[in-house]
Tab-separated table of C-alpha atoms in Angstrom:
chain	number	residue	atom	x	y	z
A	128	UNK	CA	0.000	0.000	0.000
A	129	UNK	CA	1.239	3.387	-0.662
A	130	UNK	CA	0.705	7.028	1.562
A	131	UNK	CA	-1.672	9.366	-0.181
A	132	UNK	CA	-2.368	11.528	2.993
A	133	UNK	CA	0.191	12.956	4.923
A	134	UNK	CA	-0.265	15.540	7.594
A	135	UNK	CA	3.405	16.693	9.342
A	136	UNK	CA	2.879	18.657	12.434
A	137	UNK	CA	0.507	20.912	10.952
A	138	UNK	CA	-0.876	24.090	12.900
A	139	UNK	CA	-3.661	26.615	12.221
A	140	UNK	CA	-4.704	29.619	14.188
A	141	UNK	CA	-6.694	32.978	14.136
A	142	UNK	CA	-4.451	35.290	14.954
A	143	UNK	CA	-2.805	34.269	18.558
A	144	UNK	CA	-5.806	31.386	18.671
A	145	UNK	CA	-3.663	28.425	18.172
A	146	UNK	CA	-6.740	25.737	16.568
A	147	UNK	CA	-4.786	22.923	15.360
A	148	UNK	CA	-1.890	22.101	17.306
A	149	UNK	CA	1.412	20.176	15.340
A	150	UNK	CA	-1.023	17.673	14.264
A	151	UNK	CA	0.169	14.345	12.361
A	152	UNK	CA	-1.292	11.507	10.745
A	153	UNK	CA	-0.896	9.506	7.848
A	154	UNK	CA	-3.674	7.608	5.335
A	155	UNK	CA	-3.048	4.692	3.254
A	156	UNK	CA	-4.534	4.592	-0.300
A	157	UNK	CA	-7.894	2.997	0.024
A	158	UNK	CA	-8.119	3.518	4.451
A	159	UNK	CA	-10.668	5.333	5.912
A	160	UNK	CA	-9.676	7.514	8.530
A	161	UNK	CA	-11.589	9.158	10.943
A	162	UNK	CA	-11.252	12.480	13.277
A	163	UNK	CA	-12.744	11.850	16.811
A	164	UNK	CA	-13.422	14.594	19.474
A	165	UNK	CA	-15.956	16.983	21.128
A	166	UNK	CA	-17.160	20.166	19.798
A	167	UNK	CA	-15.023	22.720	19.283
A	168	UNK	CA	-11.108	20.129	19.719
A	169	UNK	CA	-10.491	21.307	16.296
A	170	UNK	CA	-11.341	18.442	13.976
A	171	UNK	CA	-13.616	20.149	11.417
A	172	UNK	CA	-10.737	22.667	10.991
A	173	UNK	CA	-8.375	20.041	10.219
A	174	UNK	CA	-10.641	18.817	7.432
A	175	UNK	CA	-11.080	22.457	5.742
A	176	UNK	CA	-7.000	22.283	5.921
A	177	UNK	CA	-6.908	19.171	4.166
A	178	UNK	CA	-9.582	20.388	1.205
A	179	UNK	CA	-7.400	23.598	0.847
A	180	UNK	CA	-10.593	26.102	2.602
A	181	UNK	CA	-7.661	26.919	5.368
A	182	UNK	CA	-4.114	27.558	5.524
A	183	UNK	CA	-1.526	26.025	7.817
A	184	UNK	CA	0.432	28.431	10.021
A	185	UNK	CA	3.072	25.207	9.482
A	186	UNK	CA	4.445	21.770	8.879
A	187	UNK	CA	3.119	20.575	5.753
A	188	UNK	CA	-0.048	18.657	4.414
A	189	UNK	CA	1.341	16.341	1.265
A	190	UNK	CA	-1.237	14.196	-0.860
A	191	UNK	CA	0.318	11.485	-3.202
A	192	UNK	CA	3.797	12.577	-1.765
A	193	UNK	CA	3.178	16.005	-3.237
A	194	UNK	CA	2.873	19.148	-0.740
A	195	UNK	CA	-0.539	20.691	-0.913
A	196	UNK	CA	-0.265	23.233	2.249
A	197	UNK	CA	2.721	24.997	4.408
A	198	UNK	CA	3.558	28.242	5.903
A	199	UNK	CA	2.556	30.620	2.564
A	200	UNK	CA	1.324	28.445	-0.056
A	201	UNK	CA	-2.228	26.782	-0.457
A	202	UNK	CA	-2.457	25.033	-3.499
A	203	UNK	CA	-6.498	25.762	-4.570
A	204	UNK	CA	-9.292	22.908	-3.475
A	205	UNK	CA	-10.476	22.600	-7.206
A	206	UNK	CA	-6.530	20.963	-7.576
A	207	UNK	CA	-6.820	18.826	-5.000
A	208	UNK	CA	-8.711	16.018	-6.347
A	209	UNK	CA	-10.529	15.865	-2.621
A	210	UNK	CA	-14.212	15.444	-2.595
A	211	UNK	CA	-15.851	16.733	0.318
A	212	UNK	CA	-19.146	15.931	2.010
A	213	UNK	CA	-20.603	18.388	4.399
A	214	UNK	CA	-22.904	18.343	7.381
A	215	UNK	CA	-25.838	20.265	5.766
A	216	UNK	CA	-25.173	17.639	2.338
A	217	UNK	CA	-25.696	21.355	0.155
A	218	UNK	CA	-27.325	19.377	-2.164
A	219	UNK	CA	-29.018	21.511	-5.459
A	220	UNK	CA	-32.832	22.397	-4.523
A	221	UNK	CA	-33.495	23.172	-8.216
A	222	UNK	CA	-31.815	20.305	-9.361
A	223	UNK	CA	-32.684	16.605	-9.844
A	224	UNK	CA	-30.739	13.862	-8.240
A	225	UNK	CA	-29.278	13.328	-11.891
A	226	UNK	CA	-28.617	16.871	-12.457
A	227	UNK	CA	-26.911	16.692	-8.665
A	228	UNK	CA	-24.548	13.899	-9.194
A	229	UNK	CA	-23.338	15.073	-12.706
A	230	UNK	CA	-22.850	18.850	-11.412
A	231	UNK	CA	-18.867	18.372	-11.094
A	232	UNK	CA	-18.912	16.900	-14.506
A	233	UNK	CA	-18.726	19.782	-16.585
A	234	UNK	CA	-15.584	18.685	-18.345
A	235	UNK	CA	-16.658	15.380	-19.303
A	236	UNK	CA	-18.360	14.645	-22.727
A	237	UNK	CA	-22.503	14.044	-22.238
A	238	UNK	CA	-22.176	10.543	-23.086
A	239	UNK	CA	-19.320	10.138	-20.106
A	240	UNK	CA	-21.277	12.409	-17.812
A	241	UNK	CA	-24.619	10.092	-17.902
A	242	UNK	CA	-22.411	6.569	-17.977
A	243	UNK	CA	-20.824	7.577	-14.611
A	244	UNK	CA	-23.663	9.155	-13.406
A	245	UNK	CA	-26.093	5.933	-13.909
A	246	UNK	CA	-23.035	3.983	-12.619
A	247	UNK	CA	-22.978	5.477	-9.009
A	248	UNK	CA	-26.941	5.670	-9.361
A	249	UNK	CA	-26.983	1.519	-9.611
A	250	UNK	CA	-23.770	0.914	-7.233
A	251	UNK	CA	-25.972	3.073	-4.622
A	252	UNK	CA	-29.536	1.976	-5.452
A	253	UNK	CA	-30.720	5.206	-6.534
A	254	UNK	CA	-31.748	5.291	-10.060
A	255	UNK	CA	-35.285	5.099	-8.612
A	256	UNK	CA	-34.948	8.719	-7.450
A	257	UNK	CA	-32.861	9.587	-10.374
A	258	UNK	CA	-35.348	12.343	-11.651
A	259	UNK	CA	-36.546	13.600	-7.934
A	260	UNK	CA	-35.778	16.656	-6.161
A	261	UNK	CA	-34.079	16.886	-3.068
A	262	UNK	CA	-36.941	17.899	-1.295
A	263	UNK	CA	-38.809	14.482	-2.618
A	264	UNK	CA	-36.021	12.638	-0.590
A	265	UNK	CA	-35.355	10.675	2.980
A	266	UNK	CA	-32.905	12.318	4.948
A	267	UNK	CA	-30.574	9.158	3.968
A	268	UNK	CA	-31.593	9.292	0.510
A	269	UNK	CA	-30.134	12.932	0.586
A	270	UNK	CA	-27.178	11.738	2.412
A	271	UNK	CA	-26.643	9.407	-0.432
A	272	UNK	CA	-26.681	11.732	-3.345
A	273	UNK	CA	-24.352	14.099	-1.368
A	274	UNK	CA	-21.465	11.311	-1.219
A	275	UNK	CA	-21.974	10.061	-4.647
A	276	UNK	CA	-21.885	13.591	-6.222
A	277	UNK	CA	-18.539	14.099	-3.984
A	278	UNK	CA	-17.661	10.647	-5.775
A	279	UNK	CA	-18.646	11.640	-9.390
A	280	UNK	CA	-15.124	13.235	-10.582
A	281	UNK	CA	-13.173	10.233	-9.304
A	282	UNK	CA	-11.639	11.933	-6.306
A	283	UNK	CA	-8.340	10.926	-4.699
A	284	UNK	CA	-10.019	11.689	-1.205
A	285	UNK	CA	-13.416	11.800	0.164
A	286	UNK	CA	-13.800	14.373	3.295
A	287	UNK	CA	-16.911	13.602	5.190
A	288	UNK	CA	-18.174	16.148	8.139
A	289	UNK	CA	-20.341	14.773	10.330
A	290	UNK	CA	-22.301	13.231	7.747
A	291	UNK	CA	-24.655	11.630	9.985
A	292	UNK	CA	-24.996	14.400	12.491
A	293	UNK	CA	-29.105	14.947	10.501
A	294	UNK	CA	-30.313	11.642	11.111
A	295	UNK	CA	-32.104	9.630	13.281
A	296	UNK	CA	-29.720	7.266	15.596
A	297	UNK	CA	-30.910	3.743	13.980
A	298	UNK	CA	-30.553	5.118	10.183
A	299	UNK	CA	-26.501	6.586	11.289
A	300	UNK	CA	-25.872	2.735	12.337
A	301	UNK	CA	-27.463	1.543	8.726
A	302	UNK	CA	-25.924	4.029	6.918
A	303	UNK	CA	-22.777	4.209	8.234
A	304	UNK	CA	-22.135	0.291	7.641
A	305	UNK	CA	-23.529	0.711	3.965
A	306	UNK	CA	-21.075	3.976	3.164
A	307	UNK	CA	-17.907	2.136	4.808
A	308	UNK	CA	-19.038	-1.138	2.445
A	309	UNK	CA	-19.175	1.932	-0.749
A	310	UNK	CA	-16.297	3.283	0.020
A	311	UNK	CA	-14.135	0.160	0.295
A	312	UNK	CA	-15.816	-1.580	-2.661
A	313	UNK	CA	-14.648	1.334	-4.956
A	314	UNK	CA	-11.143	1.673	-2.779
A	315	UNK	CA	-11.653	5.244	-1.950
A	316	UNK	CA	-9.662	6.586	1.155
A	317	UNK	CA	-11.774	8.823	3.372
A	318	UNK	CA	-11.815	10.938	6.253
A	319	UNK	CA	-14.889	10.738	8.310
A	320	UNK	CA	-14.941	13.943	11.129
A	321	UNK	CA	-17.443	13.080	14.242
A	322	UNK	CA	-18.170	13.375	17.871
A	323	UNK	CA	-19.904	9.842	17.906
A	324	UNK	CA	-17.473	7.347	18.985
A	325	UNK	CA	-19.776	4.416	17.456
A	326	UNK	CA	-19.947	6.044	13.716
A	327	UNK	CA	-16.219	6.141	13.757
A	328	UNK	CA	-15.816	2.514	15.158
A	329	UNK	CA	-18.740	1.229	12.719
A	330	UNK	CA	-17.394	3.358	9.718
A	331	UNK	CA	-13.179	3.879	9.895
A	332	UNK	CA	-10.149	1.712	9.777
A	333	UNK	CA	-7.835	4.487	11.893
A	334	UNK	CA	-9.626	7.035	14.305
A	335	UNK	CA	-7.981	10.050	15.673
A	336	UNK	CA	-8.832	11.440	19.134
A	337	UNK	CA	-8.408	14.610	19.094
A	338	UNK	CA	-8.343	17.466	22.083
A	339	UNK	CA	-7.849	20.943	22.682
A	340	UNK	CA	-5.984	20.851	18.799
A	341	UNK	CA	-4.051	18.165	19.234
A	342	UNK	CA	-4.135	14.635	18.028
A	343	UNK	CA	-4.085	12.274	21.544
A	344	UNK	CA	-3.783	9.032	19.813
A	345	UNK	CA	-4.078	7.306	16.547
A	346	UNK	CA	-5.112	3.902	16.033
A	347	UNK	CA	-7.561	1.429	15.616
A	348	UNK	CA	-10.909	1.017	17.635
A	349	UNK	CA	-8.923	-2.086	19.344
A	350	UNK	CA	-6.058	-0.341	19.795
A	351	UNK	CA	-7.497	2.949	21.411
A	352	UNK	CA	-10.146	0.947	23.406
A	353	UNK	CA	-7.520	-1.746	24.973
A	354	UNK	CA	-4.233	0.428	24.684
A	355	UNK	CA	-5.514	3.796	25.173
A	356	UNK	CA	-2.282	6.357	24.981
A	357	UNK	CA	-3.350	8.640	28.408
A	358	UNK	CA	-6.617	8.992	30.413
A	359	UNK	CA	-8.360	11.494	28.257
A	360	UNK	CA	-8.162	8.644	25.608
A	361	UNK	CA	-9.196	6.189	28.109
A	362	UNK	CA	-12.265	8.502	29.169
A	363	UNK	CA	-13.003	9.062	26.237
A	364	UNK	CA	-13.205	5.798	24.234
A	365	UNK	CA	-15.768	3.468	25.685
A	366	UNK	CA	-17.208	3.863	29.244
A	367	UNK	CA	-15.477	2.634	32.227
A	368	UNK	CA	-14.205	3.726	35.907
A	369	UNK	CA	-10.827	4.342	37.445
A	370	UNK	CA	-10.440	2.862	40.760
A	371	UNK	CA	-7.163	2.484	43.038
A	372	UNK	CA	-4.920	-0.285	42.941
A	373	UNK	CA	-1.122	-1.737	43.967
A	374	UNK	CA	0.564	-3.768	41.301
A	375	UNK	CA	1.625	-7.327	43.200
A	376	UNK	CA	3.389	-8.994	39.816
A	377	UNK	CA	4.024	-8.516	36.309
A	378	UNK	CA	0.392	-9.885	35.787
A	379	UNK	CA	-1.720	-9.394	39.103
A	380	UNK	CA	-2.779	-5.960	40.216
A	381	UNK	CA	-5.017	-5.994	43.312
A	382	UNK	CA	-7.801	-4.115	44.240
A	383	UNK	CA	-11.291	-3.390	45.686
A	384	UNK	CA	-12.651	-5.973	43.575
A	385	UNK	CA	-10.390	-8.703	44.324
A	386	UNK	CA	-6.546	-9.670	42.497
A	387	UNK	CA	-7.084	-8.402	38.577
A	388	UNK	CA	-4.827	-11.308	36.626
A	389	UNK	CA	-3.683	-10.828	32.864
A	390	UNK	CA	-1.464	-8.932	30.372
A	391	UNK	CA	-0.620	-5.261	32.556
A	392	UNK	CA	-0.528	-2.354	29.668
A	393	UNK	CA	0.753	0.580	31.160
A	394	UNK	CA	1.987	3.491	28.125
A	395	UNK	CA	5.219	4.021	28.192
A	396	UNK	CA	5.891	1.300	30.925
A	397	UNK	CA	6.767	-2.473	31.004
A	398	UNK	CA	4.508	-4.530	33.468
A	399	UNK	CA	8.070	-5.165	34.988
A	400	UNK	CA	8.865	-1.794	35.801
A	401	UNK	CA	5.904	-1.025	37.401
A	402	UNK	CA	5.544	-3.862	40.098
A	403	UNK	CA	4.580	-2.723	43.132
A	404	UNK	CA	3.341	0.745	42.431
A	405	UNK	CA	0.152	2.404	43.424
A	406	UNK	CA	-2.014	2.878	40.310
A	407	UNK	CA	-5.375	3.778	38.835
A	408	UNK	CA	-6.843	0.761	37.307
A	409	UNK	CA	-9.648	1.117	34.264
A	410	UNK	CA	-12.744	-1.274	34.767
A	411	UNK	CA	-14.806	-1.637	31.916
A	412	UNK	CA	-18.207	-2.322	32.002
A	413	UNK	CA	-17.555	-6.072	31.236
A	414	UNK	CA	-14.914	-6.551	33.544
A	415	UNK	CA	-17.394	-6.752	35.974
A	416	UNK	CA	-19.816	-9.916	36.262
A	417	UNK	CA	-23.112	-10.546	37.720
A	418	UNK	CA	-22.293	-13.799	40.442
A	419	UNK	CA	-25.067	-14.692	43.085
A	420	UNK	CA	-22.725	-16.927	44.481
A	421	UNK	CA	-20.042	-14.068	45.190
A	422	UNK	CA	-18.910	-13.052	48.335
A	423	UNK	CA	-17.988	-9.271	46.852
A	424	UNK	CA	-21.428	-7.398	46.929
A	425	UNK	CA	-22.365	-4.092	45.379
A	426	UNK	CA	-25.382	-1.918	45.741
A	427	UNK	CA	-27.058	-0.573	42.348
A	428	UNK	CA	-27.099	2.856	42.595
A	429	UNK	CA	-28.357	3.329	38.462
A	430	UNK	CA	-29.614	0.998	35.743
A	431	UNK	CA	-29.854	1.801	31.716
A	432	UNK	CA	-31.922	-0.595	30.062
A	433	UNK	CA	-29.955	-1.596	26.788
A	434	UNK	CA	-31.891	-4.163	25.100
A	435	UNK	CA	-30.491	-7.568	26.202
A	436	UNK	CA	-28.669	-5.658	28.819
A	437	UNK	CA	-28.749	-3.372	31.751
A	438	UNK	CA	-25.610	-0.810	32.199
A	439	UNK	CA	-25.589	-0.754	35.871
A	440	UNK	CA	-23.793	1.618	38.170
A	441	UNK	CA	-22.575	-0.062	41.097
A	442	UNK	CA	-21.215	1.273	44.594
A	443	UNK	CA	-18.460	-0.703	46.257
A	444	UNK	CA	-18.261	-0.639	50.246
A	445	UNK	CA	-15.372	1.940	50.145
A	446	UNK	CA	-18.188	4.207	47.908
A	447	UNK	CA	-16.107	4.048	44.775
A	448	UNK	CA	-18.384	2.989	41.539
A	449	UNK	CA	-17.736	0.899	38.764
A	450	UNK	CA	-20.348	-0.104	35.629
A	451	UNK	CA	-21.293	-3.672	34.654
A	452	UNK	CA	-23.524	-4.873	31.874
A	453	UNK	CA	-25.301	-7.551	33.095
A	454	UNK	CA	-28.378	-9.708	31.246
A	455	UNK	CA	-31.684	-8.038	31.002
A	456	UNK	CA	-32.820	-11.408	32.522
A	457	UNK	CA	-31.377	-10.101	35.817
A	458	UNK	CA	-33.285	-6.621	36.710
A	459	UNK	CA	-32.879	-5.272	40.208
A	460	UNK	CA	-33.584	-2.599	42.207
A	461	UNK	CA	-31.833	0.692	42.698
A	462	UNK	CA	-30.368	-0.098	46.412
A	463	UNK	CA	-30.069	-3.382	45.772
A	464	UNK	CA	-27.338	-5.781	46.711
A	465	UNK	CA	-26.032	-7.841	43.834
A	466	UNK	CA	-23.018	-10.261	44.077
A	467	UNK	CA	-20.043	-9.690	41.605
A	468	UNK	CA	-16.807	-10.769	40.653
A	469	UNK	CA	-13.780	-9.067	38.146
A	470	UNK	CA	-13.266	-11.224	35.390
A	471	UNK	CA	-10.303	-9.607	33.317
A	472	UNK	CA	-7.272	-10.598	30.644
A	473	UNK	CA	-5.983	-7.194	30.092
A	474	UNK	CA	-6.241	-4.572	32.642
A	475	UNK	CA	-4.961	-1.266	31.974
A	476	UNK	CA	-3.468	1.358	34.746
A	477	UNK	CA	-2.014	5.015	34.809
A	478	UNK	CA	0.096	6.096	38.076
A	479	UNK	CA	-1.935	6.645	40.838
A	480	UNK	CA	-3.200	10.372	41.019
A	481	UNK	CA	-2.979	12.325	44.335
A	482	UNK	CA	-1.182	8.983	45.869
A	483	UNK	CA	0.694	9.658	49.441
């Protein structure tokens, strides 16, 4: 596989605003990528960088090894071969969804302009609304015909903000799952910008969690979920609790809830090196199992009904909390004393905070 995305330490500001902070990441032809973070961290920006709507204060932003953006020079977006999606999908009211998808055409003979358009139409199952109006069409329908007009000039690079953010939560899942299946059936590389943590583990190959500018970690879903880089990531990704603990052995930390055994992942430590120290230990909601037969009790201080699970928040004796997800099958009581027990092959810690 070869790099066609390359961002090296790039920064933006507004005057002494610093926005994106000596930001980095790389995209191989054909990955989807994705830019993860809450309102306002700076990912959106990063995306107008990358299309050529901003300019980088420095470093340098390089697509198919050739340097689009530094300090003083922004090539144009129409140059850029990058196709861009955006939250509102800015689709043509006037137009139809024909007229739509061939817009970026213009330099393309009439006979090539309606193969590819009827092309994308079939690959995406909407020649049935090929002569509708935008106003005629689902909010997924819409959300549709924005992509595959952004795919119409055979792009190097799809951008895609928020493209979901419109919809209703079950079509985002659907959709989401169909796009990624588009996208990798036509081997486009993409960039997918969100706040929802499940779009960009349903949708990307490589997320980015980014805060306050700068990019925290990048990886994988696995890989920022069970090797999370600090405790913003570890926050962040997923749900869980920190709660104190002494490491006894390379494997075995104990705890509150009993001796934690399995593979210790401490960043930027061996398990060896930290044997004996007091740390924070993360405990996932299914770290934690429902046991009658448990000695360790906890009282149910919250419930979320889930489906085939409840998310329950559970107080310890010392009054710390952790989360468990627990069968449906089993609902109890708020106040309620349930037994548990840890059940755990990779525990991750971070030094103990505010330790004595």
């Amino acid at each position: 596989m070869s790099t066609l995305l390359e961002l090296d330490r790039i920064s933006h500001a507004y005057g002494a605003q610093v926005i994106v902070n000596e930001l980095s990441f790389e995209l191989e032809k054909g990955e989807i990528g994705c830019l993860l973070g809450p309102s306002g961290c700076g990912k959106t920006t990063v995306l107008r960088c990358i299309a050529g709507f901003e300019p980088i204060v420095s470093g340098e932003i390089r697509l198919n090894e050739i340097s689009v953006s530094r300090a003083g020079f922004v090539l144009p977006p129409e140059q850029r071969r990058v196709g861009m999606v955006f939250q509102e999908y800015a689709l043509f009211p006037h137009l139809t969804v024909t007229a739509n998808v061939g817009f970026g055409l213009h330099r393309s003979t009439k006979a090539e302009r309606a193969h590819r358009v009827a092309e994308l139409l079939q690959i995406t199952g909407l020649m049935e609304v090929a002569n509708r109006y935008p106003h005629e069409l689902s909010g997924g329908q819409q959300q549709r015909v924005a992509l595959v007009r952004a795919l119409a000039p055979y792009p190097d690079l799809i951008l895609l903000d928020e493209p979901f953010s419109n919809l209703d939560v079950s079509l985002r899942e659907y959709l989401g799952q169909e796009i990624r299946e588009l996208l990798k059936k036509l081997n486009i590389t993409a960039i997918l910008v969100t706040h929802d943590q499940a779009e960009a583990f349903a949708v990307a190959d490589k997320i980015g969690v980014m805060h306050a500018g700068k990019m925290m970690q990048w990886g994988s879903a696995h890989e920022l979920y069970h090797h999370p880089a600090n405790r913003f990531i570890a926050d962040f990704i997923g749900q869980g609790t920190l709660i104190p603990g002494k490491v006894t052995h390379s494997d075995k930390v104990e705890t509150e809830l009993g001796t934690l055994a399995g593979n210790i992942y401490h960043p930027g430590h061996s398990s060896r090196e930290i044997a004996g120290s007091q740390v924070d230990v993360l405990i996932r909601p299914d770290d934690v199992i429902h046991d009658n037969d448990s000695s360790l009790r906890a009282v149910v201080v919250h419930k979320a009904f889930r489906g085939a699970q409840f998310l329950y928040t559970l107080r310890l004796a010392s009054g710390q909390s952790v989360l468990s997800l627990i069968s449906s099958h089993h609902d109890h009581a708020i106040g309620e004393k349930i037994g548990i027990r840890p059940q755990t092959d990779h525990i991750v810690v971070f030094d103990r905070v505010n330790s004595q």
